[in-house]
Short mmCIF file of C-alpha atoms and ligand atoms in Angstrom, two decimals:
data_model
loop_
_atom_site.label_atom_id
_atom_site.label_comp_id
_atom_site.label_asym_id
_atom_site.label_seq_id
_atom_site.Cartn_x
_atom_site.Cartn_y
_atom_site.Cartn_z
CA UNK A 6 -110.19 16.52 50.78
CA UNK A 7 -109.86 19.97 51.37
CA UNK A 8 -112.33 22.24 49.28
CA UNK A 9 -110.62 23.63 45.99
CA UNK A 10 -108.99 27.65 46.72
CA UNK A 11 -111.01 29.36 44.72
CA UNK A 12 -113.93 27.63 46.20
CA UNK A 13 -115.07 26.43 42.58
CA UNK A 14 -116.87 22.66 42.89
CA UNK A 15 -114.91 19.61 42.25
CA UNK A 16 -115.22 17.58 38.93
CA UNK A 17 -117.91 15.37 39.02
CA UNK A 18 -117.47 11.40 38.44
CA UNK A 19 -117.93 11.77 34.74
CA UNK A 20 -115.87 14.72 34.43
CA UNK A 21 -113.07 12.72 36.39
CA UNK A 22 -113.33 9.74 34.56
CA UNK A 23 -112.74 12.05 31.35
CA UNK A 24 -109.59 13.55 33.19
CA UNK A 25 -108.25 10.62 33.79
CA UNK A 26 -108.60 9.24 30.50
CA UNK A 27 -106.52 12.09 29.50
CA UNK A 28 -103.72 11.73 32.20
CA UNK A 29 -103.42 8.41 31.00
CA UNK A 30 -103.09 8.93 27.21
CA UNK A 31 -100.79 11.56 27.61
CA UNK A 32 -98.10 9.56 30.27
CA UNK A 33 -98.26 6.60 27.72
CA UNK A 34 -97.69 8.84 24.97
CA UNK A 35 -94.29 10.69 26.84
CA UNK A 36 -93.51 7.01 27.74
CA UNK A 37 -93.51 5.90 24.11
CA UNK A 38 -91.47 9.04 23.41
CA UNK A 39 -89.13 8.53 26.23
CA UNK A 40 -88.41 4.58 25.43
CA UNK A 41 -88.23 5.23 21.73
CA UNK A 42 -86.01 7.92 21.64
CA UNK A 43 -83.12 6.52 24.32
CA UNK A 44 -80.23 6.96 23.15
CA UNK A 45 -77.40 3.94 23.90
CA UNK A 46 -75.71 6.35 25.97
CA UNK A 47 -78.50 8.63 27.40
CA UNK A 48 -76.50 12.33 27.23
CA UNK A 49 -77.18 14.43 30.65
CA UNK A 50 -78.29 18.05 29.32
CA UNK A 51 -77.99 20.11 32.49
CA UNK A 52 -78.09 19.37 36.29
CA UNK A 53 -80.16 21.48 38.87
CA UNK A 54 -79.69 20.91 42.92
CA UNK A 55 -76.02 19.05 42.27
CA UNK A 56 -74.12 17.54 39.81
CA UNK A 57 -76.02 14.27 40.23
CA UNK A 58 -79.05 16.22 39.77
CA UNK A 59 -79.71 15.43 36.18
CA UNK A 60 -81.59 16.35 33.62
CA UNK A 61 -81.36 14.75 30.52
CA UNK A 62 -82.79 15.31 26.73
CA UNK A 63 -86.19 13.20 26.91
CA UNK A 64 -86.91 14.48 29.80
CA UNK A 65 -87.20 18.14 28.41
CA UNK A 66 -88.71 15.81 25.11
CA UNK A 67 -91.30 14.47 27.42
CA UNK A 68 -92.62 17.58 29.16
CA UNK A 69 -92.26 19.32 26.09
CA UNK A 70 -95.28 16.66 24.84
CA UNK A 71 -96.97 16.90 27.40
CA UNK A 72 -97.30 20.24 27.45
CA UNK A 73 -98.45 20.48 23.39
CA UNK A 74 -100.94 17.85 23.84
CA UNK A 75 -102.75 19.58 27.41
CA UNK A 76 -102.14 23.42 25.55
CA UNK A 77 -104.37 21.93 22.81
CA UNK A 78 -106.85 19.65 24.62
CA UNK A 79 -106.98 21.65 28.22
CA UNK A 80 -106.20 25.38 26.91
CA UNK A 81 -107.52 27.10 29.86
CA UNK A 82 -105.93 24.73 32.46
CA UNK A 83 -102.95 25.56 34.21
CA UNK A 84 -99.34 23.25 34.17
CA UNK A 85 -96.37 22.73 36.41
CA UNK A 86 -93.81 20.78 35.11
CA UNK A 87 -90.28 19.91 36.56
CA UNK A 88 -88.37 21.59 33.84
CA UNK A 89 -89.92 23.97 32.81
CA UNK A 90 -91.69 27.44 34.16
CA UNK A 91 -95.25 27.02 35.68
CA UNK A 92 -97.94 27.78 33.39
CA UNK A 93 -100.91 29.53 35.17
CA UNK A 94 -104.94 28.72 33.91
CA UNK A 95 -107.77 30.36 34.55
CA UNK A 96 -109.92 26.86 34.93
CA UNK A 97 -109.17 26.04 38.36
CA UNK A 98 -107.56 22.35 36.87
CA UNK A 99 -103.41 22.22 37.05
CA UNK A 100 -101.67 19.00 35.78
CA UNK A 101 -98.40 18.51 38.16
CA UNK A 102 -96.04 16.46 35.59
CA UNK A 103 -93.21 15.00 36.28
CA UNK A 104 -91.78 14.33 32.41
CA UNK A 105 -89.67 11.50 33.97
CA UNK A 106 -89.59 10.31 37.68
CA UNK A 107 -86.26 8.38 38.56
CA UNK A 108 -83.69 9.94 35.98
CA UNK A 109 -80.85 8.23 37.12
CA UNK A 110 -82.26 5.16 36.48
CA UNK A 111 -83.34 6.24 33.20
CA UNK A 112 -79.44 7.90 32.51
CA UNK A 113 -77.85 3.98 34.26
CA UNK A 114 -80.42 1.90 31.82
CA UNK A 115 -82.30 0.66 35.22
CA UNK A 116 -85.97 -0.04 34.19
CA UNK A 117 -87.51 1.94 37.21
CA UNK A 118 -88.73 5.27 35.38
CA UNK A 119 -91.91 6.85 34.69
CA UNK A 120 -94.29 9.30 33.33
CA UNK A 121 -96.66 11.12 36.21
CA UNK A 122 -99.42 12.77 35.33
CA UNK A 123 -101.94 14.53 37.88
CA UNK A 124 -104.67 17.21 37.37
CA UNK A 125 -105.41 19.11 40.81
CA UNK A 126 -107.59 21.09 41.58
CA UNK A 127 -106.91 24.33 43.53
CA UNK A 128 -103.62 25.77 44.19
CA UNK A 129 -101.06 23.67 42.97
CA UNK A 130 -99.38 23.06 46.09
CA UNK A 131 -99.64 19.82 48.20
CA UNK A 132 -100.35 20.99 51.00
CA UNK A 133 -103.97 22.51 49.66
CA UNK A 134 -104.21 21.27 46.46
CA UNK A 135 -107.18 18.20 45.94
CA UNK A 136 -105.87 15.50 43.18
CA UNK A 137 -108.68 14.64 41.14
CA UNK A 138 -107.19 12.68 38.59
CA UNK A 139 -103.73 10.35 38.27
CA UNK A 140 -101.44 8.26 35.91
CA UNK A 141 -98.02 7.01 36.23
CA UNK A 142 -96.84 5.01 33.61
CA UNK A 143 -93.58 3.03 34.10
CA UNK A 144 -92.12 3.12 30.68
CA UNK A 145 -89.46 -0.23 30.83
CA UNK A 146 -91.55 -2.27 31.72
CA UNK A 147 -95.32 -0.65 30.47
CA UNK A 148 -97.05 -1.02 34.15
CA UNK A 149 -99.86 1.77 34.07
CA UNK A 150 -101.31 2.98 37.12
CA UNK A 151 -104.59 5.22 36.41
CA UNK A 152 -106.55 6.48 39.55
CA UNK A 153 -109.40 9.15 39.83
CA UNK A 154 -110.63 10.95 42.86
CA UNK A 155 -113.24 8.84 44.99
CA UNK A 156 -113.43 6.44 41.36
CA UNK A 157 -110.61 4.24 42.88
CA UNK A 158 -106.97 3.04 41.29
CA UNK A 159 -105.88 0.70 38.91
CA UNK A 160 -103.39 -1.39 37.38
CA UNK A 161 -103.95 -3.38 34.38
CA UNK A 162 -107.88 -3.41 35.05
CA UNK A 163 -107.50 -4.84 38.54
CA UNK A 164 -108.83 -2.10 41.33
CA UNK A 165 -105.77 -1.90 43.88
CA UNK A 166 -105.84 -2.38 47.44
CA UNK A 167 -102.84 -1.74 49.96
CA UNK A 168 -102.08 -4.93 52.02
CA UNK A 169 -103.05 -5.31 55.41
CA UNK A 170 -101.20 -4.09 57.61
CA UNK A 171 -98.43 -6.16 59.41
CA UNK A 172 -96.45 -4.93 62.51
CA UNK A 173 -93.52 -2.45 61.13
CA UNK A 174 -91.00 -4.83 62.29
CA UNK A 175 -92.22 -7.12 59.54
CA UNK A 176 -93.31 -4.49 57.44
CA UNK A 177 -91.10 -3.56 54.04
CA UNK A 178 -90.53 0.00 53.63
CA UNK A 179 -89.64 1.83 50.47
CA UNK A 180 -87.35 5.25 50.85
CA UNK A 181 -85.41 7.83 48.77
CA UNK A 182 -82.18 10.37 49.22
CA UNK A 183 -82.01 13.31 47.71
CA UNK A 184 -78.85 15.07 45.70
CA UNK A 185 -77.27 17.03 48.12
CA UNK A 186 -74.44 15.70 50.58
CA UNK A 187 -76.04 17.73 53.67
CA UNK A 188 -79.39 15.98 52.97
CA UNK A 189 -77.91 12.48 52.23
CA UNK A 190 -75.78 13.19 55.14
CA UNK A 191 -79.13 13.25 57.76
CA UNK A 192 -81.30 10.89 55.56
CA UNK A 193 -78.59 8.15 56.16
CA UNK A 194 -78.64 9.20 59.88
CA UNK A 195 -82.54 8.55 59.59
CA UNK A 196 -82.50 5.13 57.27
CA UNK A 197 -79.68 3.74 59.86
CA UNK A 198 -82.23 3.76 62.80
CA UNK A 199 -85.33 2.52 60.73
CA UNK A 200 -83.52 -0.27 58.44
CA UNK A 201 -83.19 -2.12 61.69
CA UNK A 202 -87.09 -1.78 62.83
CA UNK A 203 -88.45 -2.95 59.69
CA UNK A 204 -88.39 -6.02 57.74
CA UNK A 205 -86.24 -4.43 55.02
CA UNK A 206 -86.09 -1.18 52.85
CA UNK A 207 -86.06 -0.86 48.94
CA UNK A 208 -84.80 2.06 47.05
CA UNK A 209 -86.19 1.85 43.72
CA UNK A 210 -85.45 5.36 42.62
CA UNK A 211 -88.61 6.59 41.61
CA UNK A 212 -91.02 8.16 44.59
CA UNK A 213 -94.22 7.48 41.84
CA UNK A 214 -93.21 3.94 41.28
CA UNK A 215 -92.79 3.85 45.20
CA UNK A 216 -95.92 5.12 46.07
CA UNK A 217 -97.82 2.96 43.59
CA UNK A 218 -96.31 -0.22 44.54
CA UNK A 219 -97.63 0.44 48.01
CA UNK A 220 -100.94 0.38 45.82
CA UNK A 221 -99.99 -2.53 44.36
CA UNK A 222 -99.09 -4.25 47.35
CA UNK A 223 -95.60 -4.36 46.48
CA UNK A 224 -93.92 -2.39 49.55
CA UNK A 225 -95.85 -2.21 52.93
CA UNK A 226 -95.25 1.63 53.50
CA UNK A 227 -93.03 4.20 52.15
CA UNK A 228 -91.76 7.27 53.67
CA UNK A 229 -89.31 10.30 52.33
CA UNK A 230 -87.74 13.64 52.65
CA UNK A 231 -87.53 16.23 49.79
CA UNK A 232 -90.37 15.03 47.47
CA UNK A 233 -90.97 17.54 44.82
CA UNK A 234 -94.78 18.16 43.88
CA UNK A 235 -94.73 16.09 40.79
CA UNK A 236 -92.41 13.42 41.95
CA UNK A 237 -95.77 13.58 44.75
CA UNK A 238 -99.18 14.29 42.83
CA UNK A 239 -100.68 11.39 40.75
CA UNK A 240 -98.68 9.00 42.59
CA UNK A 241 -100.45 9.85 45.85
CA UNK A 242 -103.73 9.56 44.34
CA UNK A 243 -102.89 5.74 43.21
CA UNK A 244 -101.86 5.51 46.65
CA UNK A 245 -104.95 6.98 48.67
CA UNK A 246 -107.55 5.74 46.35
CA UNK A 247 -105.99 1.91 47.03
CA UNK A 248 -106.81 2.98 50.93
CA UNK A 249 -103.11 4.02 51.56
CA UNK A 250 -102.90 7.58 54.32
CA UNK A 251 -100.12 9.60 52.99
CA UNK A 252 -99.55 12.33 55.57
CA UNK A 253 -96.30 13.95 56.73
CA UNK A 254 -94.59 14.42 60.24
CA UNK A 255 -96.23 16.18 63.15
CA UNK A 256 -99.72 16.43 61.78
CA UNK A 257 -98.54 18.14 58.69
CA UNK A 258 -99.81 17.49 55.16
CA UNK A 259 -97.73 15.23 52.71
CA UNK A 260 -94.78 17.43 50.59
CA UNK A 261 -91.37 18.23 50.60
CA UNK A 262 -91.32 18.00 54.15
CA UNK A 263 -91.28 14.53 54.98
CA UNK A 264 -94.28 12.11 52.68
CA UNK A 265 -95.21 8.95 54.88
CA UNK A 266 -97.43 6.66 52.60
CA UNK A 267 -99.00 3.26 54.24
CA UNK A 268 -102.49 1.38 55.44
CA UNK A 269 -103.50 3.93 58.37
CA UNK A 270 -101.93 1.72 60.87
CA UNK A 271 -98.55 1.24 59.78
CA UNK A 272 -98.26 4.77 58.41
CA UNK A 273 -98.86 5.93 62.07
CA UNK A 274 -96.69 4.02 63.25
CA UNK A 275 -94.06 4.76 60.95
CA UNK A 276 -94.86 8.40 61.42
CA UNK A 277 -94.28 8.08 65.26
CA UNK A 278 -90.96 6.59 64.51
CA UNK A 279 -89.84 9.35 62.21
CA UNK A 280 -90.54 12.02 64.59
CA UNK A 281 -88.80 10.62 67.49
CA UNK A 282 -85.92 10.84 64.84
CA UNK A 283 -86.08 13.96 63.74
CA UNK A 284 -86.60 12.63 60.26
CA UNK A 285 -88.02 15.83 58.84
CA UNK A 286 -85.00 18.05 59.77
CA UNK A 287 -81.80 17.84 58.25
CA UNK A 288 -79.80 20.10 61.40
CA UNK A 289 -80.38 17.81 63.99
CA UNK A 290 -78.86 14.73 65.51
CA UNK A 291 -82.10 13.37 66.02
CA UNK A 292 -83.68 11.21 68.86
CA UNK A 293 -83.15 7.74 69.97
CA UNK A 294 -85.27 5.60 68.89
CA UNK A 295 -84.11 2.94 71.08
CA UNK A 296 -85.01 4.36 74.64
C1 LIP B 10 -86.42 11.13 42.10
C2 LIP B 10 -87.47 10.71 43.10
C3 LIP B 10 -86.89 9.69 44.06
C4 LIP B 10 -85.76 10.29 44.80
C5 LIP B 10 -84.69 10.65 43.82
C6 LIP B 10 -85.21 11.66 42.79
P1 LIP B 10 -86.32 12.48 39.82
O1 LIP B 10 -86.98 12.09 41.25
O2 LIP B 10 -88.55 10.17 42.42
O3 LIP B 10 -87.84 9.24 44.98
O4 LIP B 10 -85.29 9.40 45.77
O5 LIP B 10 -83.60 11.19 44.51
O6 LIP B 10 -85.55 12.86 43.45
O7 LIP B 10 -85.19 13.42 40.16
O8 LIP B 10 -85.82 11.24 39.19
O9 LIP B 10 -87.41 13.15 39.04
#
């Protein structure tokens, strides 16, 4: 836990409880808006990276809440949002939203979407930023995962734990793939190698529903390239406060990088296998894991 930028002390317990509290009312309340207002055929509004890089009407909807509701509760704090500009505070606190994480599944009716709320601390940036308060709410299906910094994470009332670990070869792993043909192009190259060292993979489409089923005990460990810092934020609070490291490659901090998420054990040794492959670099052939 790095000490914030600008030096200023950390919230206190009570002060993170009451942050928390707040990241939680406002993800259910973009959830509500976000399941209430679908459409029967969800519209796309724009794209960003590629054309499968959507962006579609509740989300804008959704951040646009979000961003009322912490403008009038959290004046002075700062926001960065995925669509739209970052807002800078002058109170040291930053909420990282992510209005909906897992679009496409959201556009394709797949109930694997949520709301991700963080406030950090510091500069908003994963690599130095400290996450001092979390929710991600999956809006089909209402599971609500709250976590605050050193006060532990939740779902449903029950504190989370990750599982114990299990060798990697029996371990099931939970990845991503971004939008653009060059980076599918070496993250298939990557998932070909590990698919076979691992019990079995799941792509469920949302890197905060991944992250906090590792909480949950749902995947064993997680790993991917091109994580944006709200698909990353709360989500990696669930995930550390339920005992999960989430590091990247090479001795590098989690981000856009490469984000490897499991129980210290099997999140080293999925590390190890990812850098023998190259997995955090999209020019390369990469290395073989077999020798
Ligand atoms: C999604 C991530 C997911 C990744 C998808 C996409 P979005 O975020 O949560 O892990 O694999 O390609 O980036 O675009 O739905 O907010």
């Amino acid at each position: 836990m790095c000490p914030p930028a600008d030096d200023r002390p950390l919230p206190n317990g009570a002060e993170v409880d009451r942050l928390v509290e707040l990241a939680e009312r406002l993800a259910r309340g973009a959830g509500d808006l976000v399941l209430t207002g679908r459409p029967d055929q969800v519209e796309v509004s724009g794209t960003k990276s590629s054309l499968i890089d959507v962006v579609t009407e509740r989300d804008l909807a959704s951040e646009a809440y979000l961003r009322r509701e912490l403008a009038r509760e959290r004046p002075y704090d700062g926001v960065l949002g995925e669509e739209e500009d970052p807002l800078v505070g002058t109170s040291g606190v930053t909420w990282v939203l992510d209005p909906i994480d897992g679009t496409v599944n959201y556009l394709y009716g797949i109930p694997a979407y949520a709301v991700s709320v963080a406030a950090v601390v510091g500069t908003p940036d994963p690599a130095v930023w400290t996450v001092v308060a979390a929710c991600v709410h999956a809006v089909a299906d209402g599971r609500t995962w709250t976590a605050g910094l050193g006060r532990g994470a939740y779902l449903a009332g029950r504190r989370l734990a990750v599982n114990v670990p299990v060798p990697l070869d029996r371990s099931l792993v939970g990845t991503g793939f971004g939008y653009t043909a060059e980076r599918r192009t070496s993250q298939a190259r990557v998932v070909a190698q590990v698919l076979p060292r691992v019990r079995d993979i799941r792509r469920i489409g949302s890197a905060a529903m991944d992250l906090c089923m590792l909480a949950s005990g749902n995947l064993d460990a997680y790993y991917e390239r091109g994580l944006q810092p709200w698909d990353l934020a709360a989500a990696s609070l669930v995930a550390r406060e339920a005992g999960a490291v989430v590091t990247g490659l090479r001795g590098a901090p989690a981000g856009e990088e490469m984000t490897v998420a499991g129980p210290a054990v099997t999140a080293a040794a999925l590390v190890g296998l990812l850098e023998v492959l190259d997995a955090d670099r999209d020019d390369v052939s990469g290395g073989d894991a077999s020798a």
